[in-house]
Coordinates of C-alpha atoms in Angstrom, one line a residue:
M14 CA 7.0 -2.4 -26.3
S15 CA 7.8 -3.5 -22.7
K16 CA 7.9 -1.0 -19.9
L17 CA 10.8 -1.0 -17.4
I18 CA 9.6 -0.5 -13.9
M19 CA 11.8 0.0 -10.8
V20 CA 10.0 -1.4 -7.7
T21 CA 11.3 -0.6 -4.3
G22 CA 10.2 -2.7 -1.3
A23 CA 10.0 -5.5 -3.8
N24 CA 10.4 -8.2 -1.2
G25 CA 7.8 -6.7 1.2
Y26 CA 4.2 -7.8 2.0
I27 CA 2.7 -6.0 -1.0
G28 CA 5.8 -5.8 -3.2
K29 CA 6.1 -9.6 -3.8
H30 CA 2.6 -9.7 -5.2
V31 CA 3.1 -6.6 -7.3
I32 CA 6.2 -8.2 -9.0
G33 CA 4.1 -11.1 -10.1
S34 CA 1.3 -8.9 -11.4
L35 CA 3.7 -6.7 -13.3
S36 CA 5.4 -9.8 -14.8
Q37 CA 2.0 -11.0 -16.0
L38 CA 1.5 -7.6 -17.8
G39 CA 4.8 -8.0 -19.6
A40 CA 6.8 -5.5 -17.7
D41 CA 10.5 -5.6 -17.3
I42 CA 11.3 -5.1 -13.6
I43 CA 14.2 -3.8 -11.5
A44 CA 13.3 -5.2 -8.1
V45 CA 15.0 -3.4 -5.2
D46 CA 15.0 -4.3 -1.5
R47 CA 17.5 -4.6 1.3
V48 CA 17.3 -8.4 0.8
C49 CA 15.7 -9.7 -2.4
S50 CA 18.1 -11.7 -4.6
G51 CA 16.3 -14.8 -5.9
A52 CA 13.1 -14.0 -4.0
F53 CA 11.1 -14.2 -7.2
G54 CA 12.6 -17.3 -8.7
D55 CA 14.1 -17.6 -12.1
N56 CA 12.4 -14.7 -14.0
A57 CA 14.2 -13.3 -17.0
H58 CA 12.2 -10.2 -16.8
V59 CA 13.3 -9.4 -13.2
R60 CA 16.6 -7.8 -12.3
Y61 CA 17.4 -7.9 -8.6
I62 CA 19.3 -5.2 -6.8
E63 CA 20.0 -5.4 -3.0
G64 CA 20.3 -2.0 -1.4
D65 CA 18.8 0.6 0.9
V66 CA 17.1 3.2 -1.3
L67 CA 17.0 5.6 1.7
S68 CA 20.8 5.7 1.8
S69 CA 22.5 8.5 0.0
E70 CA 24.9 5.8 -1.4
F71 CA 22.1 4.4 -3.5
N72 CA 22.3 6.1 -6.8
F73 CA 20.6 5.8 -10.2
E74 CA 23.8 6.6 -12.1
S75 CA 25.0 3.0 -11.3
L76 CA 22.2 1.6 -13.4
D77 CA 22.9 1.0 -17.1
I78 CA 19.5 2.3 -18.1
V79 CA 16.9 4.8 -16.7
P80 CA 13.7 3.1 -15.7
D81 CA 10.5 4.2 -17.5
A82 CA 8.8 4.4 -14.1
L83 CA 9.5 4.2 -10.4
L84 CA 7.0 2.4 -8.2
H85 CA 8.0 3.3 -4.6
L86 CA 6.5 0.8 -2.2
A87 CA 9.3 0.7 0.4
W88 CA 8.2 1.9 3.9
R89 CA 9.0 0.8 7.4
N90 CA 6.6 -0.1 10.2
G91 CA 3.4 0.2 8.2
F92 CA 1.4 -1.7 10.9
D93 CA 2.6 0.6 13.7
H94 CA 0.8 3.8 13.0
N95 CA 2.7 5.9 15.6
A96 CA 6.2 4.7 15.0
S97 CA 8.7 7.6 15.0
S98 CA 10.2 6.2 11.8
H99 CA 7.3 7.5 9.7
L100 CA 8.5 11.1 10.3
D101 CA 12.2 10.3 10.6
D102 CA 12.2 8.6 7.2
M103 CA 9.9 10.9 5.3
P104 CA 12.7 13.3 4.2
L105 CA 14.7 10.3 3.0
H106 CA 11.8 9.0 0.9
Y107 CA 11.4 12.4 -0.6
D108 CA 15.2 12.7 -1.3
F109 CA 15.1 9.2 -3.0
M110 CA 12.1 10.1 -5.2
K111 CA 13.6 13.5 -6.0
R112 CA 16.9 11.8 -7.0
A113 CA 15.0 9.5 -9.3
I114 CA 13.4 12.4 -11.1
D115 CA 16.7 14.3 -11.3
S116 CA 18.2 11.2 -12.9
G117 CA 15.7 11.2 -15.7
V118 CA 12.8 9.1 -14.4
E119 CA 9.7 10.7 -16.0
H120 CA 7.0 8.7 -14.2
V121 CA 6.9 8.2 -10.4
C122 CA 4.3 6.4 -8.4
G123 CA 4.1 6.3 -4.6
M124 CA 2.2 4.1 -2.2
G125 CA -0.1 5.9 0.1
T126 CA -2.8 5.1 2.5
M127 CA -6.4 6.0 3.4
H128 CA -4.9 7.0 6.8
E129 CA -3.7 10.3 5.1
V130 CA -7.4 11.4 5.3
G131 CA -7.9 10.8 9.0
Y132 CA -11.4 10.6 10.3
W133 CA -14.0 10.5 7.5
E134 CA -17.5 9.1 7.1
G135 CA -18.4 7.9 3.6
A136 CA -16.5 7.5 0.3
I137 CA -13.0 8.9 0.0
D138 CA -12.0 10.3 -3.4
E139 CA -9.0 12.4 -4.6
N140 CA -10.6 15.6 -3.4
T141 CA -11.4 14.5 0.2
P142 CA -9.6 16.8 2.6
C143 CA -6.7 15.3 4.6
D144 CA -6.4 15.6 8.4
P145 CA -4.2 12.6 9.3
Q146 CA -4.3 11.6 13.0
G147 CA -1.3 9.2 13.3
L148 CA 2.3 9.5 12.4
Y149 CA 1.9 7.0 9.6
G150 CA -0.8 9.0 7.9
I151 CA 1.1 12.3 8.6
G152 CA 4.3 10.9 7.0
K153 CA 2.6 9.6 3.9
N154 CA 0.6 12.7 3.4
A155 CA 3.7 14.9 3.7
L156 CA 5.6 12.8 1.2
R157 CA 2.7 13.0 -1.3
Q158 CA 2.4 16.7 -1.1
A159 CA 6.2 17.2 -1.4
I160 CA 6.7 14.9 -4.4
F161 CA 3.6 16.1 -6.2
S162 CA 5.0 19.6 -6.0
Y163 CA 8.5 18.7 -7.2
A164 CA 7.2 16.5 -10.0
K165 CA 4.7 19.1 -11.2
D166 CA 7.4 21.8 -11.6
R167 CA 9.4 19.4 -13.8
G168 CA 6.6 18.0 -16.0
V169 CA 6.9 14.5 -14.5
I170 CA 4.0 12.1 -14.4
C171 CA 3.0 11.5 -10.8
Q172 CA 0.6 8.9 -9.3
W173 CA -0.2 8.3 -5.7
I174 CA -1.9 5.0 -4.8
R175 CA -4.2 5.0 -1.7
G176 CA -4.5 1.6 -0.1
F177 CA -7.3 0.6 2.2
Y178 CA -7.8 -2.5 4.4
I179 CA -5.6 -5.3 3.0
Y180 CA -5.9 -9.0 3.7
G181 CA -4.4 -12.1 2.2
D182 CA -1.0 -13.8 2.7
D183 CA -2.2 -13.2 6.3
I184 CA 0.3 -15.4 8.2
N185 CA 3.0 -12.9 7.2
S186 CA 1.1 -9.8 8.2
R187 CA 0.4 -8.0 11.5
S188 CA -3.2 -7.3 10.6
I189 CA -6.2 -8.6 12.5
F190 CA -6.4 -11.5 10.0
G191 CA -2.8 -12.6 10.8
K192 CA -3.5 -12.2 14.6
L193 CA -6.6 -14.4 14.2
L194 CA -4.7 -17.1 12.4
R195 CA -2.0 -17.2 15.0
A196 CA -4.5 -17.2 17.9
D197 CA -6.3 -20.2 16.3
A198 CA -3.0 -22.0 15.7
A199 CA -2.1 -21.4 19.4
G200 CA -5.3 -23.2 20.4
E201 CA -7.3 -20.2 21.6
S202 CA -11.0 -20.7 21.6
T203 CA -12.1 -17.1 21.6
F204 CA -10.7 -13.9 20.0
P205 CA -11.3 -10.6 21.8
F206 CA -13.2 -8.2 19.5
T207 CA -15.0 -4.9 19.2
S208 CA -18.7 -4.6 18.3
G209 CA -17.7 -5.4 14.7
K210 CA -20.2 -2.8 13.3
N211 CA -17.8 -0.4 11.7
K212 CA -17.7 -0.7 7.9
Y213 CA -14.4 -0.7 5.9
D214 CA -13.1 -1.2 2.4
F215 CA -11.4 -4.6 2.3
I216 CA -9.2 -5.7 -0.6
S217 CA -7.1 -8.9 -1.0
V218 CA -3.4 -8.3 -1.5
D219 CA -3.6 -10.2 -4.8
D220 CA -6.4 -7.9 -6.1
L221 CA -4.5 -4.9 -4.7
A222 CA -1.3 -6.0 -6.6
E223 CA -3.2 -6.3 -9.8
Q224 CA -4.6 -2.8 -9.4
I225 CA -1.2 -1.3 -8.5
A226 CA 0.4 -2.9 -11.6
A227 CA -2.4 -1.6 -13.8
V228 CA -1.9 1.9 -12.4
V229 CA 1.8 2.1 -13.0
M230 CA 1.7 0.5 -16.5
Q231 CA -0.4 3.4 -17.8
D232 CA 0.1 7.2 -17.7
K233 CA -3.3 8.5 -18.8
I234 CA -5.0 8.5 -15.4
N235 CA -2.8 10.1 -12.8
G236 CA -2.9 11.9 -9.4
I237 CA -4.4 10.2 -6.4
I238 CA -5.8 6.8 -7.3
N239 CA -7.7 4.7 -4.8
C240 CA -6.8 1.0 -5.1
C241 CA -9.8 -0.5 -3.3
S242 CA -13.0 -2.5 -3.7
G243 CA -15.3 0.5 -3.4
V244 CA -17.6 -1.5 -1.2
P245 CA -18.0 -1.0 2.6
V246 CA -18.3 -4.2 4.6
S247 CA -18.7 -4.5 8.4
L248 CA -15.7 -5.7 10.2
G249 CA -17.7 -8.4 12.0
D250 CA -19.1 -9.8 8.7
K251 CA -15.6 -9.8 7.1
I252 CA -14.0 -11.6 10.1
E253 CA -16.8 -14.1 10.4
S254 CA -16.5 -15.0 6.7
F255 CA -12.7 -15.3 7.1
I256 CA -13.2 -17.7 10.0
E257 CA -15.5 -19.8 7.9
E258 CA -13.4 -19.8 4.8
H259 CA -10.3 -20.9 6.7
H260 CA -12.2 -23.4 8.8
L261 CA -10.9 -21.9 12.1
D262 CA -12.0 -23.3 15.4
I263 CA -12.3 -20.0 17.2
R264 CA -15.1 -17.6 17.8
L265 CA -15.3 -13.8 18.2
D266 CA -15.8 -12.4 21.7
Y267 CA -17.9 -9.4 20.7
G268 CA -17.6 -6.3 22.9
A269 CA -14.4 -7.4 24.7
Y270 CA -12.8 -4.2 23.3
P271 CA -14.7 -0.9 23.0
D272 CA -15.1 0.6 19.6
R273 CA -12.4 3.3 19.2
P274 CA -13.9 6.8 19.1
Y275 CA -11.7 7.8 16.2
D276 CA -12.8 5.0 14.0
S277 CA -15.4 6.0 11.4
P278 CA -18.7 4.0 11.4
A279 CA -18.3 3.6 7.6
V280 CA -15.4 4.6 5.3
W281 CA -14.5 3.3 1.8
G282 CA -12.7 4.2 -1.4
D283 CA -14.3 5.8 -4.4
A284 CA -13.3 3.3 -7.1
T285 CA -14.1 5.4 -10.2
K286 CA -10.5 6.0 -11.3
I287 CA -9.2 2.5 -10.7
N288 CA -12.2 1.0 -12.5
S289 CA -11.5 3.1 -15.5
I290 CA -7.8 2.0 -15.4
L291 CA -8.8 -1.7 -15.2
E292 CA -11.1 -1.3 -18.2
I293 CA -8.2 -0.2 -20.4
A294 CA -5.6 -2.5 -18.9

């Protein structure tokens, strides 16, 4: 039996890849974004709806069927961690997810971030205390707490996906990988860099999409779920391998920027739960 998943932010950086992964798993999809009609080609399993889910005018009653699950990926300014929109929009995200539950959706899944945790050294799991330092992490953390509380009181399945350091489809991103590609294309010979010693959990957007799809297609493992590699890799090693893989004619200028005092020397996701989900997918 196919599962009907509503995906918001469907035409975003992550959403486009998730739609493909869900399709491969046999899901039927309601793809929602401000602009998304035809974005995924001629796919009989994808229904496109253009609209702003943060608007009070977006309502579930207009659908002819209640989705089995809501995967809420939509979020503005994800690469600007201190944009005021993270706090301005948070109540609107909560209201949207609350309306979904009130309309009969019995399974909701939100997209979070490791930045909810703030400064941490070592592995992050679902019990790691949260002390977010930027508005992005603060907004996401508040939404998770609010929707978990609302869903629990109503017996609704609730999942929260924590993303880590994402790469892939880089020309369309504002990450360091995208900046490096653009610098190389502009003919720059060097790229100003830190010491590169800090270690992070890197995951390709394609692998992340597969993990997200696997999470929302099941309802046995819930709560906070890290979508990650589970392996810490130094930033310098990752960027050097990226330069080599993409045959870029640019070199890193180590030490041009100081290491930020609020960056952990090593932080990564505990992959126990996502590995269990992938085993049964």
